[in-house]
Tab-separated table of C-alpha atoms in Angstrom:
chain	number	residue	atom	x	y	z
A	1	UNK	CA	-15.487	63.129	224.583
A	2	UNK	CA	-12.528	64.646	226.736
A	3	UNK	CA	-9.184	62.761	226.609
A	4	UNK	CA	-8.224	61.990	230.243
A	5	UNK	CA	-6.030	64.250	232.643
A	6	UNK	CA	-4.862	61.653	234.443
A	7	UNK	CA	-3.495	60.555	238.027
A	8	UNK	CA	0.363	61.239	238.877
A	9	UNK	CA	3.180	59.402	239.812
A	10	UNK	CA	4.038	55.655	239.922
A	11	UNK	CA	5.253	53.479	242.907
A	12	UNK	CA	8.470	51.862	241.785
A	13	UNK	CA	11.686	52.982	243.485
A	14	UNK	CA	12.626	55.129	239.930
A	15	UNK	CA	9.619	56.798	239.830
A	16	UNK	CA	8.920	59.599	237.431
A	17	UNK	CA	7.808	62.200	239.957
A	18	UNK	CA	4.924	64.853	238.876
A	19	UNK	CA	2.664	66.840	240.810
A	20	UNK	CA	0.271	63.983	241.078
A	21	UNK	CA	-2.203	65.065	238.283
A	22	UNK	CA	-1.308	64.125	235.327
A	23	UNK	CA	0.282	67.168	233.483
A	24	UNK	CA	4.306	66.411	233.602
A	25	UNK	CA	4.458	63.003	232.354
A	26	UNK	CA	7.716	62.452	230.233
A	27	UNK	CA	9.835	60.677	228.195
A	28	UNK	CA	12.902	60.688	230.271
A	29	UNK	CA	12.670	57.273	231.663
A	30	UNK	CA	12.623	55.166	227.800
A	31	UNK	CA	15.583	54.871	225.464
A	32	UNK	CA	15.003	56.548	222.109
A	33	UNK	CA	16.132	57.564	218.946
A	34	UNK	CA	15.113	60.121	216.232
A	35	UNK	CA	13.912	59.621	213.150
A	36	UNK	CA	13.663	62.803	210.414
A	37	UNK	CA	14.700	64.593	213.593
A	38	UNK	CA	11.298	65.056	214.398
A	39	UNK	CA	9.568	61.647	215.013
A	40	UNK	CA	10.494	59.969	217.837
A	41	UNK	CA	10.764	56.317	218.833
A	42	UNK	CA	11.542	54.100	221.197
A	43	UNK	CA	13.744	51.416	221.291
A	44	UNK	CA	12.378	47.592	221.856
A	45	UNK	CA	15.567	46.331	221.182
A	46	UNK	CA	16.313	45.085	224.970
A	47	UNK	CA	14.085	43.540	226.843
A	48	UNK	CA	13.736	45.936	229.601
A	49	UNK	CA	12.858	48.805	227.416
A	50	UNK	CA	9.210	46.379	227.067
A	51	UNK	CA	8.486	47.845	230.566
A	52	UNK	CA	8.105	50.989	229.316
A	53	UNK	CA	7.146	50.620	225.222
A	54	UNK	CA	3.244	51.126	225.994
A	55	UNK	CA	2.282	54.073	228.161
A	56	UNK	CA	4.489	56.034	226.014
A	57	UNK	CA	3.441	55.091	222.553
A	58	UNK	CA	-0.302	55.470	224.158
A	59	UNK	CA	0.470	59.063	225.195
A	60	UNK	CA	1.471	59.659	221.212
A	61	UNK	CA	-1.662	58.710	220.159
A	62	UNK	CA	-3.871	60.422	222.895
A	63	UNK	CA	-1.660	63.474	221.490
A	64	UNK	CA	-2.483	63.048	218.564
A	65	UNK	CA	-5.960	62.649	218.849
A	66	UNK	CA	-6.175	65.548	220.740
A	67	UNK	CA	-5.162	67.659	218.401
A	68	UNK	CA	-7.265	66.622	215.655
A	69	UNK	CA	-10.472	67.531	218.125
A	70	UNK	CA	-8.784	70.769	218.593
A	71	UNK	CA	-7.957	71.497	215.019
A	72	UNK	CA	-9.056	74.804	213.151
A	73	UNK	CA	-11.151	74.863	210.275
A	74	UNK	CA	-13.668	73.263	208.077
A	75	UNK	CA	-15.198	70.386	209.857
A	76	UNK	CA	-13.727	71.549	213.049
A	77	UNK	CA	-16.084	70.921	216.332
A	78	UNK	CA	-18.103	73.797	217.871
A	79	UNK	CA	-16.217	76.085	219.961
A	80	UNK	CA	-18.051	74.651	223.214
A	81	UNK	CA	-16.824	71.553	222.077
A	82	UNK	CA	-12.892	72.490	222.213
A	83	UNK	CA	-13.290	74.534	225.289
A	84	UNK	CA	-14.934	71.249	227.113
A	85	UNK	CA	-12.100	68.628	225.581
A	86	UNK	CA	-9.624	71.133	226.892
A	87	UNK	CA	-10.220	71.740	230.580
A	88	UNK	CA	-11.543	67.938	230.613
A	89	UNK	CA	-7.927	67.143	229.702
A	90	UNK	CA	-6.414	69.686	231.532
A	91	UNK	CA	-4.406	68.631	234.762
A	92	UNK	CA	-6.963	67.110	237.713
A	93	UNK	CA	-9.982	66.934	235.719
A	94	UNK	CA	-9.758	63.084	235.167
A	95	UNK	CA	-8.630	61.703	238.394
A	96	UNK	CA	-11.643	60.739	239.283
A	97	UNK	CA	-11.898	58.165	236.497
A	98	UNK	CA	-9.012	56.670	238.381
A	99	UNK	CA	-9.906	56.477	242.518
A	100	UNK	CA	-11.275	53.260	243.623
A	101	UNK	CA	-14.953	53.046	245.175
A	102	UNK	CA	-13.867	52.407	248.806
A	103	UNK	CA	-15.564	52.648	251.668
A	104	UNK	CA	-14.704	52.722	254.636
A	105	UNK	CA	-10.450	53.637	254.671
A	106	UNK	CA	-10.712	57.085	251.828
A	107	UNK	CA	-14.461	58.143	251.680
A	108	UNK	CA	-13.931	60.964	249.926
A	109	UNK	CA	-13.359	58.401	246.448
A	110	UNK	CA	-17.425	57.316	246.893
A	111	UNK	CA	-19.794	58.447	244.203
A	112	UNK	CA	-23.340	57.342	244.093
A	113	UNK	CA	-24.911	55.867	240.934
A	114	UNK	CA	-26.776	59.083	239.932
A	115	UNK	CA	-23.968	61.153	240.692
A	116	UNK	CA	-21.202	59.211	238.740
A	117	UNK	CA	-23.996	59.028	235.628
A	118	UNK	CA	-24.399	62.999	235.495
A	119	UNK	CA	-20.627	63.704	235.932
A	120	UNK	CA	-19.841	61.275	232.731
A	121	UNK	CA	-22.658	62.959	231.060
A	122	UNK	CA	-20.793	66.194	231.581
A	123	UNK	CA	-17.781	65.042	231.139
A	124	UNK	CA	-18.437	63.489	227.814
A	125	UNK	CA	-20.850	66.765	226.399
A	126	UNK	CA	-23.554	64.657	226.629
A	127	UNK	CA	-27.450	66.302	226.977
A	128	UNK	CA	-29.094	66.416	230.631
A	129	UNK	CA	-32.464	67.228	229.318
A	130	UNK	CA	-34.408	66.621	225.918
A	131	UNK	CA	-37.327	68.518	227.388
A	132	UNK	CA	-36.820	72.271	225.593
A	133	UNK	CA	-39.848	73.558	227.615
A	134	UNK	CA	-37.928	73.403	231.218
A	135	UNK	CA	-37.036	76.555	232.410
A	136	UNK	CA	-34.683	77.757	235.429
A	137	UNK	CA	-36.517	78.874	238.736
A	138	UNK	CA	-34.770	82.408	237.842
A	139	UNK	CA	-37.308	82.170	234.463
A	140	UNK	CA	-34.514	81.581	231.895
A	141	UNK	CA	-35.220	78.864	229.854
A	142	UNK	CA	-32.763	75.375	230.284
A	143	UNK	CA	-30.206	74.758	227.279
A	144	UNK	CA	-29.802	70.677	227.226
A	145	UNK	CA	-25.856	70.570	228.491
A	146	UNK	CA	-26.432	72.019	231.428
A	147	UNK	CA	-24.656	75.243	230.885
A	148	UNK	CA	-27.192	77.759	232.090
A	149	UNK	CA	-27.426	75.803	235.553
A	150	UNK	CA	-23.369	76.870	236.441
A	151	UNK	CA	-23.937	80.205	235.594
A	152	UNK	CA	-26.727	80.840	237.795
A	153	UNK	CA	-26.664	82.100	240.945
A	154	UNK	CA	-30.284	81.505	242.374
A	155	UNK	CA	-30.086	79.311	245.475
A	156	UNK	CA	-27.285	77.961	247.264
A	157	UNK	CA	-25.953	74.981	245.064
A	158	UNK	CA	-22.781	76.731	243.774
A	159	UNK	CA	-22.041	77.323	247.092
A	160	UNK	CA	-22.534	74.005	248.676
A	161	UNK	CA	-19.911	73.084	245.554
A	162	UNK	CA	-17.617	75.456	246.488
A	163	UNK	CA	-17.516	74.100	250.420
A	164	UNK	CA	-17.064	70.734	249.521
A	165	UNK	CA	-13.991	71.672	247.514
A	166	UNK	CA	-12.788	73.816	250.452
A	167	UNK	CA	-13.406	71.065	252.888
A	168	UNK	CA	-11.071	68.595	250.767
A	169	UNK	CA	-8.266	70.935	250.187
A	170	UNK	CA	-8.586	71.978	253.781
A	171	UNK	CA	-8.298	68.239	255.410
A	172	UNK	CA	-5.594	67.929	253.540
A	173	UNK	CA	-3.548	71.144	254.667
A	174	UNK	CA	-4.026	69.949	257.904
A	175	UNK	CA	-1.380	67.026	257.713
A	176	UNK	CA	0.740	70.068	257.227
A	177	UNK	CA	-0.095	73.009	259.559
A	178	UNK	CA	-2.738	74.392	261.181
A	179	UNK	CA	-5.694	75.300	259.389
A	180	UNK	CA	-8.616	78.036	260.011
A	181	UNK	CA	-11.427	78.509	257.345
A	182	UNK	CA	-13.745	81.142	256.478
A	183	UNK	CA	-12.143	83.556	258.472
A	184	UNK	CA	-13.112	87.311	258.056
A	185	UNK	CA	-10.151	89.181	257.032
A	186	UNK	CA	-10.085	92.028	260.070
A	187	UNK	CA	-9.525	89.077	262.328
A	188	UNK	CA	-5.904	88.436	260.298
A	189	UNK	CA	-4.651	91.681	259.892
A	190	UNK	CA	-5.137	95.261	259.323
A	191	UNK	CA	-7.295	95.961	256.451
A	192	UNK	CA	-9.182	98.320	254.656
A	193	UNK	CA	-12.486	98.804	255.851
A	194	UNK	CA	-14.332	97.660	252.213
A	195	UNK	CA	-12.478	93.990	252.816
A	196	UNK	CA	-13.038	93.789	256.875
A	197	UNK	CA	-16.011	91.317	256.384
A	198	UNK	CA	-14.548	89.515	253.191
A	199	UNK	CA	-13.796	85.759	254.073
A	200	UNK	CA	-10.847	83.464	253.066
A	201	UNK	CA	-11.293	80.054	252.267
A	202	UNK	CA	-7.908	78.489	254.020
A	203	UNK	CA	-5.613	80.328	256.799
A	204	UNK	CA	-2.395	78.190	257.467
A	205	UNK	CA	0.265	78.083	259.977
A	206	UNK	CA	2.713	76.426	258.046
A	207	UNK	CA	4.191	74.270	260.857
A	208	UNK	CA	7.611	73.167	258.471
A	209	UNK	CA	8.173	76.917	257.466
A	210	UNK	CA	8.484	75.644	253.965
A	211	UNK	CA	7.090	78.640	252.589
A	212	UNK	CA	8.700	82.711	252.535
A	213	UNK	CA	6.100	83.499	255.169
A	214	UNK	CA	4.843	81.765	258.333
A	215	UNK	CA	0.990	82.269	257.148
A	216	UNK	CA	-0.512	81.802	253.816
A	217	UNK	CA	-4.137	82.240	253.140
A	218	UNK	CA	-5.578	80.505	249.994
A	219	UNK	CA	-9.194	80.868	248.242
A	220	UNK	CA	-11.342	78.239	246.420
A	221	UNK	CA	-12.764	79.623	243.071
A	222	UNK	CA	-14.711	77.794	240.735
A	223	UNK	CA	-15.263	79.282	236.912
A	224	UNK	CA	-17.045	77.679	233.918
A	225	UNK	CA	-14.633	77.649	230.355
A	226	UNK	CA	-18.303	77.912	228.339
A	227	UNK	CA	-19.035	81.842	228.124
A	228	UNK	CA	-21.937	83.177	227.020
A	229	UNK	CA	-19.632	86.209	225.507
A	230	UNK	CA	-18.279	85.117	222.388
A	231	UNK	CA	-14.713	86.817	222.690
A	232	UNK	CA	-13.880	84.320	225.588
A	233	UNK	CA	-15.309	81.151	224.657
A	234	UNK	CA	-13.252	81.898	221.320
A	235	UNK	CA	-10.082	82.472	223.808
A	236	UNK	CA	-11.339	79.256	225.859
A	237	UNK	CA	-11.580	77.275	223.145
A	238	UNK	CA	-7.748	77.812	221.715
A	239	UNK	CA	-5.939	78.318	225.340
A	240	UNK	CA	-5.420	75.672	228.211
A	241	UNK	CA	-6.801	76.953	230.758
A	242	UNK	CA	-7.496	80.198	229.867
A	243	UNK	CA	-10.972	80.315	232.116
A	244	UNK	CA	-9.022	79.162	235.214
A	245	UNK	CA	-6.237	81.735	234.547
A	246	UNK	CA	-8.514	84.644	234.210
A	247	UNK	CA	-10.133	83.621	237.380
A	248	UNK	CA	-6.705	83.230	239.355
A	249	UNK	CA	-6.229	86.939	238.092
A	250	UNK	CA	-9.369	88.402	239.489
A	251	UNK	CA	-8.583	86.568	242.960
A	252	UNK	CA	-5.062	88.198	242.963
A	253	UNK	CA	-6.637	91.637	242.055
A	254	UNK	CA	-8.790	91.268	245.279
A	255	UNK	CA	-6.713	90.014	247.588
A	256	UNK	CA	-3.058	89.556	246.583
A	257	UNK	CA	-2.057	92.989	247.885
A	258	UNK	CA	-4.063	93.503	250.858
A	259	UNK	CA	-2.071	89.804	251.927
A	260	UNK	CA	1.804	91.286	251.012
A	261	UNK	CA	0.551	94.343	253.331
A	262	UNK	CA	-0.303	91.702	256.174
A	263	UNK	CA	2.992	89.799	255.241
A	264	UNK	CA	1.347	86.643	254.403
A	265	UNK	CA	1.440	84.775	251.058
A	266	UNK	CA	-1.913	84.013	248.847
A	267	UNK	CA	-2.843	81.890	246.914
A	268	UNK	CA	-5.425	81.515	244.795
A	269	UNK	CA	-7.028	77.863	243.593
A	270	UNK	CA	-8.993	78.748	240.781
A	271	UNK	CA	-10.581	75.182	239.083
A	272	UNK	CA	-12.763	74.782	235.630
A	273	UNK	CA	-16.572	72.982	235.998
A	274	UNK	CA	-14.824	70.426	233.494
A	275	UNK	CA	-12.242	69.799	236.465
A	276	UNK	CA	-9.465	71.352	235.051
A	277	UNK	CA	-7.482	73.108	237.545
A	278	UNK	CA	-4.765	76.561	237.789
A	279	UNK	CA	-1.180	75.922	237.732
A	280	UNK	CA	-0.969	78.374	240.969
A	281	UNK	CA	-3.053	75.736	242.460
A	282	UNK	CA	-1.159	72.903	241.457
A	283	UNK	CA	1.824	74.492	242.830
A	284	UNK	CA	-0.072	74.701	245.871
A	285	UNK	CA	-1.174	71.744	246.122
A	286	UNK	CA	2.228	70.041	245.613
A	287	UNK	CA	3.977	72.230	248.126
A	288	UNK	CA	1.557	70.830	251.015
A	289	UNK	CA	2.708	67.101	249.547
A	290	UNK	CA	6.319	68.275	249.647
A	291	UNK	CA	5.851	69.310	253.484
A	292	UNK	CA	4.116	65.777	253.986
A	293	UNK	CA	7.139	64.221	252.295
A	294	UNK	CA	10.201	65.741	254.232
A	295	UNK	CA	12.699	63.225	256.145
A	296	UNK	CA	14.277	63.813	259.155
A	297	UNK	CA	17.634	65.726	257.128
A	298	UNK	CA	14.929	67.995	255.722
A	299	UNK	CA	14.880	66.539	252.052
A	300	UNK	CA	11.623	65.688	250.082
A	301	UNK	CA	10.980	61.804	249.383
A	302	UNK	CA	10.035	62.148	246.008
A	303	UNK	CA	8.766	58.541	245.527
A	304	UNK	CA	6.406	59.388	249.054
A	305	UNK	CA	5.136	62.721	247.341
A	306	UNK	CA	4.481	61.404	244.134
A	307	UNK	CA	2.236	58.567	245.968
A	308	UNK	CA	1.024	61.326	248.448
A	309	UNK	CA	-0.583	63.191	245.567
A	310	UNK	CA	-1.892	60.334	243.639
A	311	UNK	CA	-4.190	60.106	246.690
A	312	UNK	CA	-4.590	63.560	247.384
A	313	UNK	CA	-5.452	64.535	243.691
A	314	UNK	CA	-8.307	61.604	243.107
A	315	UNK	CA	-9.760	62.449	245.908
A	316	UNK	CA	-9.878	65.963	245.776
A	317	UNK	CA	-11.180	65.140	241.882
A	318	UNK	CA	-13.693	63.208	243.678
A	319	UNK	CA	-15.210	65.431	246.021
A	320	UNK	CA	-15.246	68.225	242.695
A	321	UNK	CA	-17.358	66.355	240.514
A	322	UNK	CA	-19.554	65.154	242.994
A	323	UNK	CA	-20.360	68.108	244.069
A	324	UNK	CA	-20.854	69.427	240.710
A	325	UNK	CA	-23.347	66.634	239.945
A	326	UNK	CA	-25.071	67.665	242.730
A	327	UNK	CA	-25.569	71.044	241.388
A	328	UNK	CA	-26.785	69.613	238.004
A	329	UNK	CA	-29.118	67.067	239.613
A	330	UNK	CA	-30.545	69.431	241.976
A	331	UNK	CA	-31.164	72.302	239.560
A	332	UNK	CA	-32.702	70.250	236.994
A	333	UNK	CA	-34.851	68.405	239.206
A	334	UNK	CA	-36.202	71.903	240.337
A	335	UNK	CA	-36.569	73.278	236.721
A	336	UNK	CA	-39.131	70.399	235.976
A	337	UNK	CA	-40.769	70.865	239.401
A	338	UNK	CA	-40.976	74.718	238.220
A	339	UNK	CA	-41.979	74.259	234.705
A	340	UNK	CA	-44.860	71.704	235.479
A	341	UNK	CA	-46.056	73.394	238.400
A	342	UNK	CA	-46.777	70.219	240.456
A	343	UNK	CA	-46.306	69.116	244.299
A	344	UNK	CA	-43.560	71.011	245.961
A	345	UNK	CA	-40.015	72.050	244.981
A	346	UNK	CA	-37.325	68.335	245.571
A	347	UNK	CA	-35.905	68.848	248.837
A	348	UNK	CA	-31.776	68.846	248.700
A	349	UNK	CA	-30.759	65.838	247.987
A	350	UNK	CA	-26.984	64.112	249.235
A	351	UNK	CA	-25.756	67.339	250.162
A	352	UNK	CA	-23.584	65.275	252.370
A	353	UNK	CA	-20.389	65.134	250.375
A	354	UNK	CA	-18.703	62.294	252.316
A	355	UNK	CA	-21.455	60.090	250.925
């Protein structure tokens, strides 16, 4: 299974501030010493330094762990394998582990029972399907892990996925600025005529003027870090992040200069099917908390952001992996409607995200 990319910052008045998924977690706050110069260790000596003896001498061992999945070499684990423990442990992918199932105040931290069951199934590499006969509505035949059904682009389910992540980051911009989405790109700016009818995601008015231009425009991207090619699941499978990288680069080929020649910023938020996400979109991400965060002098409370996006990130994490057990459910429900030729195609089911 994936080692956890956990939820950001902590609520005490010293917090150590991150960008509220999991990624920048030190060791600045604990008293240690060095042993060998290379080992180190902290100090239990006073009593205070108790309060912060465990979470680091867990992160050592999660470390370590780690890298024994991702080892090289004889009795190493299939590359799939190392390409799913590293975006599963990458920053964002595990905040959803960590959201509490409320109701009514956050509902974007709700998962139903068969949607919670498929994303641990993915999460942990675990089979959808022991039936090899199933076979995709496109004809191809169904591989048990599910991988076929995020590469395929019959029907509408990797969109639906990629609105419901839209919709998230979107609500969330709006504490900031004011947001447009979907918006054609001839009704920003001048373009050329090949990208008039091309749509961003996100269009902001940044209403603090935090950022070098007054609009930014950002784009939701999802990619999948298991390649059919064997080049890139080799370079998936020994990089962090490599599959979200690649697809922040093919965003910024599209779009990035066509933006600068409008004047406005871009910014693409590429994120892995594993729930991994890019570090532009991290960046993003924390910028809007930053914005949320300013006092009246114009400074950032970093104890407010770093508890700003703790919520922000497990919900966003949330909304992701519902939405991408919706598009496992639904797919595999309508291979083995289409491979035993019975009744009707399922109908869509909880396409409602906010359920």
């Amino acid at each position: 299974g994936g080692v956890g990319g956990g939820a950001g910052g902590g609520a005490g008045d010293d917090v150590n501030v991150d960008n509220g998924a999991g990624e920048d977690r030190g060791f600045d706050r604990a008293p240690h010493i060095r042993l060998f110069s290379s080992l180190r260790l902290y100090s239990v000596e006073r009593f205070s330094d108790l309060n912060y003896f465990q979470a680091p001498m867990s992160r050592i061992f999660h470390q370590a762990q780690l890298q024994d999945l991702l080892k090289e070499g004889e009795g190493s684990l299939p590359l799939r394998d190392k390409a799913r423990i590293r975006s599963a442990a990458g920053p964002g992918a595990g905040n959803w582990l960590e959201a509490r199932p409320v109701t009514q105040a956050i509902r974007y931290m709700t998962m139903s029972n068969p949607a919670i069951g498929t994303a641990f199934r993915w999460r942990f590499g675990l089979p959808l399907s022991h039936d090899p006969s199933l076979r995709c509505l496109c004809g191809q035949p169904v591989d048990a892990l599910g991988d076929h059904f995020q590469l395929c682009n019959l029907g509408g389910h990797r969109q639906f996925r990629h609105d419901g992540c839209r919709r998230i980051v979107a609500s969330f911009c709006r504490l900031v600025g004011t947001v447009q989405e979907e918006r054609h790109m001839h009704t920003i700016g001048t373009v050329p005529p090949e990208m008039a009818n091309h749509r961003i995601d996100i269009v902001m008015d940044d209403g603090y003027n935090r950022s070098p231009t007054l609009y930014n425009m950002a784009d939701v991207t999802f990619t999948h870090p298991v390649s059919t090619n064997q080049a890139k699941l080799t370079r998936y499978s020994r990089i962090d992040g490599a599959a979200a990288q690649e697809a922040v680069a093919r965003k910024m080929r599209k779009y990035d200069q066509v933006a600068r020649a409008m004047g406005i910023s871009f910014s693409p938020l590429a994120v892995e099917t594993f729930g991994r996400w890019s570090s532009k979109a991290l960046w993003y991400i924390r910028d809007k908390a930053a914005s949320c965060a300013l006092t009246w002098d114009g400074k950032v409370n970093q104890r407010q952001k770093a508890l700003i996006l703790q919520r922000w990130w497990r919900s966003i994490s949330c909304v992701c992996q519902k939405m991408n057990s919706l598009l496992l459910n639904q797919k595999l429900a309508l291979a083995k409607s289409f491979s035993s030729q019975s009744g009707t195609p399922p109908g869509l089911v909880n396409t409602y995200i906010w359920d």
